[in-house]
């Protein structure tokens, strides 16, 4: 099984390696590190600045990310449950949920800074604004994917609405929930970085902006690489949790 898994992942690793090599060649040919540093220069910068990056700025970004993602999960699942429970609530809430995604994040994020200052909550709100929509819609679609015949069968056997929700709708929506979380994790990190970029005193987004003012290309890319790696690690954790809680999926 492990050999098959590695064989499936091998093309992705080869493609990633080719991209890194092309990046290295292009950066060397351009010879303008303040615009496009090489991957090696970025890794060297990460190592050089490892203390502030890993002890101050990465924890600050992760704090915002996890708080925003946690609130988005609670809010998104709650909205999905409410919309599934009542057609009236669905008609009332669904358009509002969609409208929130038409608001340009870069336009409203500075307002959060004005309202909440350079504290954590303005950036958390940016993260929530970006992430709760995919969670709400995906989980709601999971509830709606329950077959009517299954509901009618459970009603025939005397099941209550609570039984239907707990024993049928939640198991059906669980794979959708994990898919939503896998989408929301990178978005939450992006939201935190955007908030820090626009106004903060710490965090990887703030650090990248500060390096840009110094025309330090490797310094700009270093936090971006850390954000990408962190997102992949968190998504990997979600995938492992999905395998634990949705074991039956692979049996279908």
CSV table of C-alpha atoms in Angstrom, one decimal:
chain,number,residue,atom,x,y,z
A,1,UNK,CA,0.0,0.0,0.0
A,2,UNK,CA,2.8,2.4,0.9
A,3,UNK,CA,4.6,1.7,-2.4
A,4,UNK,CA,1.4,2.4,-4.4
A,5,UNK,CA,0.9,5.6,-2.4
A,6,UNK,CA,4.4,6.8,-3.2
A,7,UNK,CA,3.9,5.9,-6.9
A,8,UNK,CA,0.8,8.1,-7.0
A,9,UNK,CA,2.7,11.0,-5.4
A,10,UNK,CA,5.8,10.7,-7.5
A,11,UNK,CA,4.5,12.8,-10.5
A,12,UNK,CA,3.6,15.6,-8.2
A,13,UNK,CA,7.1,15.6,-6.6
A,14,UNK,CA,8.8,15.5,-10.0
A,15,UNK,CA,6.6,18.4,-11.2
A,16,UNK,CA,7.4,20.4,-8.0
A,17,UNK,CA,11.1,19.7,-8.5
A,18,UNK,CA,11.0,20.9,-12.1
A,19,UNK,CA,9.2,24.1,-11.0
A,20,UNK,CA,11.9,24.8,-8.4
A,21,UNK,CA,14.7,24.2,-11.0
A,22,UNK,CA,13.0,26.5,-13.5
A,23,UNK,CA,12.7,29.1,-10.8
A,24,UNK,CA,16.3,28.7,-9.9
A,25,UNK,CA,17.4,29.1,-13.5
A,26,UNK,CA,15.1,32.1,-14.2
A,27,UNK,CA,16.3,33.9,-11.0
A,28,UNK,CA,20.0,33.3,-11.8
A,29,UNK,CA,19.5,34.5,-15.4
A,30,UNK,CA,17.6,37.6,-14.2
A,31,UNK,CA,20.3,38.3,-11.6
A,32,UNK,CA,18.0,40.7,-9.6
A,33,UNK,CA,17.5,39.2,-6.2
A,34,UNK,CA,15.4,42.2,-5.0
A,35,UNK,CA,12.8,41.2,-7.7
A,36,UNK,CA,13.1,37.4,-8.0
A,37,UNK,CA,15.5,35.7,-5.5
A,38,UNK,CA,16.6,32.1,-6.0
A,39,UNK,CA,15.1,29.3,-3.9
A,40,UNK,CA,18.5,28.9,-2.2
A,41,UNK,CA,18.6,32.6,-1.3
A,42,UNK,CA,15.1,32.3,0.3
A,43,UNK,CA,16.2,29.2,2.3
A,44,UNK,CA,19.3,31.1,3.4
A,45,UNK,CA,17.2,34.0,4.5
A,46,UNK,CA,14.8,31.8,6.4
A,47,UNK,CA,17.8,30.3,8.3
A,48,UNK,CA,19.3,33.7,8.8
A,49,UNK,CA,16.1,35.1,10.3
A,50,UNK,CA,14.9,31.9,11.9
A,51,UNK,CA,14.7,33.4,15.4
A,52,UNK,CA,12.2,36.3,14.7
A,53,UNK,CA,10.4,34.2,12.1
A,54,UNK,CA,9.7,31.1,14.2
A,55,UNK,CA,9.5,32.7,17.7
A,56,UNK,CA,7.5,35.9,16.9
A,57,UNK,CA,6.0,36.2,13.5
A,58,UNK,CA,4.9,32.6,12.7
A,59,UNK,CA,3.2,32.2,16.1
A,60,UNK,CA,1.4,35.5,15.7
A,61,UNK,CA,0.0,34.5,12.3
A,62,UNK,CA,-1.0,31.0,13.5
A,63,UNK,CA,-2.8,32.6,16.5
A,64,UNK,CA,-4.9,34.7,14.1
A,65,UNK,CA,-5.4,31.8,11.7
A,66,UNK,CA,-6.6,29.3,14.3
A,67,UNK,CA,-8.9,31.7,16.1
A,68,UNK,CA,-10.5,32.9,12.8
A,69,UNK,CA,-10.7,29.3,11.5
A,70,UNK,CA,-12.3,28.1,14.7
A,71,UNK,CA,-14.9,30.8,14.7
A,72,UNK,CA,-15.6,30.2,11.0
A,73,UNK,CA,-16.1,26.5,11.7
A,74,UNK,CA,-18.7,27.2,14.4
A,75,UNK,CA,-20.4,29.9,12.5
A,76,UNK,CA,-20.4,28.0,9.2
A,77,UNK,CA,-21.7,24.8,10.6
A,78,UNK,CA,-24.4,26.6,12.6
A,79,UNK,CA,-25.6,28.5,9.6
A,80,UNK,CA,-25.7,25.3,7.6
A,81,UNK,CA,-27.8,23.6,10.3
A,82,UNK,CA,-30.2,26.5,10.4
A,83,UNK,CA,-30.7,26.6,6.7
A,84,UNK,CA,-31.2,22.9,6.5
A,85,UNK,CA,-33.7,23.0,9.4
A,86,UNK,CA,-36.0,25.6,7.8
A,87,UNK,CA,-36.8,26.6,4.3
A,88,UNK,CA,-37.7,30.1,5.5
A,89,UNK,CA,-34.2,30.5,7.2
A,90,UNK,CA,-32.6,29.1,4.0
A,91,UNK,CA,-34.4,31.8,1.9
A,92,UNK,CA,-33.4,34.5,4.4
A,93,UNK,CA,-29.8,33.5,5.1
A,94,UNK,CA,-28.5,32.1,1.8
A,95,UNK,CA,-28.5,35.4,-0.1
A,96,UNK,CA,-26.8,37.1,2.9
A,97,UNK,CA,-24.0,34.5,2.9
A,98,UNK,CA,-23.5,34.9,-0.8
A,99,UNK,CA,-23.5,38.7,-0.6
A,100,UNK,CA,-20.7,38.6,2.0
A,101,UNK,CA,-18.4,37.1,-0.7
A,102,UNK,CA,-19.0,40.0,-3.0
A,103,UNK,CA,-17.3,42.4,-0.6
A,104,UNK,CA,-13.7,43.0,-1.7
A,105,UNK,CA,-11.5,41.9,1.2
A,106,UNK,CA,-8.7,44.3,0.4
A,107,UNK,CA,-11.3,47.2,0.5
A,108,UNK,CA,-12.9,46.4,3.8
A,109,UNK,CA,-9.8,45.1,5.6
A,110,UNK,CA,-8.4,48.6,6.2
A,111,UNK,CA,-11.7,49.5,7.8
A,112,UNK,CA,-11.2,46.7,10.3
A,113,UNK,CA,-7.9,48.2,11.2
A,114,UNK,CA,-9.5,51.6,11.7
A,115,UNK,CA,-12.3,50.1,13.9
A,116,UNK,CA,-10.2,47.6,15.9
A,117,UNK,CA,-6.7,49.1,15.7
A,118,UNK,CA,-3.6,47.0,15.3
A,119,UNK,CA,-4.9,44.4,17.7
A,120,UNK,CA,-5.8,40.8,16.8
A,121,UNK,CA,-9.5,41.1,16.2
A,122,UNK,CA,-9.4,43.1,13.0
A,123,UNK,CA,-7.3,40.5,11.4
A,124,UNK,CA,-9.4,37.7,12.8
A,125,UNK,CA,-12.5,39.3,11.2
A,126,UNK,CA,-10.7,39.3,7.8
A,127,UNK,CA,-10.0,35.6,8.2
A,128,UNK,CA,-13.6,34.9,9.2
A,129,UNK,CA,-14.9,36.9,6.2
A,130,UNK,CA,-12.8,34.8,3.8
A,131,UNK,CA,-13.4,31.3,5.3
A,132,UNK,CA,-16.9,31.0,6.7
A,133,UNK,CA,-18.5,31.0,3.2
A,134,UNK,CA,-17.0,27.7,1.8
A,135,UNK,CA,-17.7,26.0,5.2
A,136,UNK,CA,-21.3,27.1,5.3
A,137,UNK,CA,-22.1,26.3,1.7
A,138,UNK,CA,-20.2,22.9,1.6
A,139,UNK,CA,-21.7,21.6,4.8
A,140,UNK,CA,-25.2,22.8,3.7
A,141,UNK,CA,-24.7,20.9,0.4
A,142,UNK,CA,-23.8,17.8,2.5
A,143,UNK,CA,-27.0,18.0,4.5
A,144,UNK,CA,-29.0,18.4,1.2
A,145,UNK,CA,-27.2,15.4,-0.3
A,146,UNK,CA,-29.1,13.1,2.0
A,147,UNK,CA,-31.5,10.9,-0.1
A,148,UNK,CA,-35.2,11.5,0.5
A,149,UNK,CA,-35.8,7.8,0.4
A,150,UNK,CA,-33.5,7.3,3.4
A,151,UNK,CA,-35.3,10.0,5.4
A,152,UNK,CA,-38.7,8.4,4.5
A,153,UNK,CA,-37.4,5.0,5.5
A,154,UNK,CA,-36.2,6.2,8.9
A,155,UNK,CA,-39.5,8.0,9.5
A,156,UNK,CA,-41.3,4.8,8.7
A,157,UNK,CA,-39.3,3.1,11.4
A,158,UNK,CA,-40.4,5.8,13.9
A,159,UNK,CA,-37.2,7.9,13.9
A,160,UNK,CA,-37.5,11.5,15.2
A,161,UNK,CA,-36.1,14.5,13.5
A,162,UNK,CA,-33.2,14.4,16.0
A,163,UNK,CA,-32.5,10.8,15.1
A,164,UNK,CA,-32.5,11.6,11.4
A,165,UNK,CA,-30.1,14.5,12.0
A,166,UNK,CA,-27.7,12.6,14.2
A,167,UNK,CA,-27.7,9.2,12.5
A,168,UNK,CA,-28.2,10.1,8.9
A,169,UNK,CA,-27.5,13.8,8.1
A,170,UNK,CA,-24.3,14.2,10.1
A,171,UNK,CA,-22.6,11.0,8.8
A,172,UNK,CA,-23.6,12.0,5.2
A,173,UNK,CA,-22.3,15.6,5.6
A,174,UNK,CA,-19.1,14.6,7.4
A,175,UNK,CA,-17.0,14.1,4.2
A,176,UNK,CA,-18.3,17.5,3.0
A,177,UNK,CA,-17.3,19.1,6.3
A,178,UNK,CA,-13.7,17.8,6.0
A,179,UNK,CA,-13.6,19.0,2.4
A,180,UNK,CA,-14.7,22.4,3.6
A,181,UNK,CA,-12.0,22.5,6.3
A,182,UNK,CA,-9.4,21.6,3.7
A,183,UNK,CA,-10.5,24.6,1.6
A,184,UNK,CA,-10.8,26.9,4.6
A,185,UNK,CA,-7.3,26.2,6.0
A,186,UNK,CA,-5.3,27.9,3.2
A,187,UNK,CA,-7.9,30.7,3.0
A,188,UNK,CA,-7.6,31.3,6.7
A,189,UNK,CA,-3.8,31.7,6.4
A,190,UNK,CA,-4.3,34.0,3.4
A,191,UNK,CA,-6.8,36.1,5.4
A,192,UNK,CA,-4.5,36.4,8.4
A,193,UNK,CA,-1.6,37.4,6.1
A,194,UNK,CA,-3.8,40.0,4.4
A,195,UNK,CA,-4.8,41.5,7.7
A,196,UNK,CA,-1.2,41.6,8.9
A,197,UNK,CA,-0.1,43.2,5.6
A,198,UNK,CA,-2.5,46.0,5.9
A,199,UNK,CA,-1.9,46.8,9.6
A,200,UNK,CA,0.0,44.9,12.3
A,201,UNK,CA,3.0,44.9,14.5
A,202,UNK,CA,3.9,41.3,14.1
A,203,UNK,CA,3.1,38.3,11.9
A,204,UNK,CA,4.4,36.9,8.6
A,205,UNK,CA,2.3,39.3,6.5
A,206,UNK,CA,3.7,42.3,8.4
A,207,UNK,CA,7.2,40.9,8.1
A,208,UNK,CA,6.9,40.4,4.3
A,209,UNK,CA,5.7,44.0,3.9
A,210,UNK,CA,8.5,45.3,6.0
A,211,UNK,CA,11.0,43.4,3.9
A,212,UNK,CA,9.4,44.9,0.7
A,213,UNK,CA,10.1,48.4,1.9
A,214,UNK,CA,13.8,47.4,2.2
A,215,UNK,CA,13.8,45.9,-1.3
A,216,UNK,CA,14.8,42.6,0.2
A,217,UNK,CA,13.4,40.0,-2.3
A,218,UNK,CA,14.4,37.0,-0.3
A,219,UNK,CA,13.0,38.5,2.9
A,220,UNK,CA,9.7,39.1,1.1
A,221,UNK,CA,9.5,35.5,-0.1
A,222,UNK,CA,10.7,33.9,3.1
A,223,UNK,CA,7.4,34.4,5.0
A,224,UNK,CA,5.5,33.4,1.9
A,225,UNK,CA,7.3,30.0,1.8
A,226,UNK,CA,6.6,29.5,5.5
A,227,UNK,CA,2.9,30.3,5.0
A,228,UNK,CA,2.7,27.7,2.1
A,229,UNK,CA,4.5,25.0,4.1
A,230,UNK,CA,2.3,25.7,7.2
A,231,UNK,CA,-0.8,25.5,5.0
A,232,UNK,CA,0.3,22.1,3.6
A,233,UNK,CA,1.1,20.8,7.1
A,234,UNK,CA,-2.3,21.8,8.5
A,235,UNK,CA,-4.2,20.4,5.4
A,236,UNK,CA,-2.2,17.1,6.0
A,237,UNK,CA,-3.4,17.0,9.6
A,238,UNK,CA,-7.0,17.5,8.4
A,239,UNK,CA,-6.6,14.7,5.9
A,240,UNK,CA,-5.4,12.4,8.7
A,241,UNK,CA,-8.3,13.3,10.9
A,242,UNK,CA,-10.6,12.6,7.9
A,243,UNK,CA,-9.2,9.1,7.6
A,244,UNK,CA,-9.9,8.5,11.3
A,245,UNK,CA,-13.5,9.9,11.3
A,246,UNK,CA,-14.6,8.9,7.8
A,247,UNK,CA,-13.2,5.4,7.6
A,248,UNK,CA,-16.2,4.0,5.7
A,249,UNK,CA,-15.5,6.3,2.7
A,250,UNK,CA,-12.8,4.1,1.4
A,251,UNK,CA,-15.0,1.1,1.6
A,252,UNK,CA,-17.6,2.5,-0.9
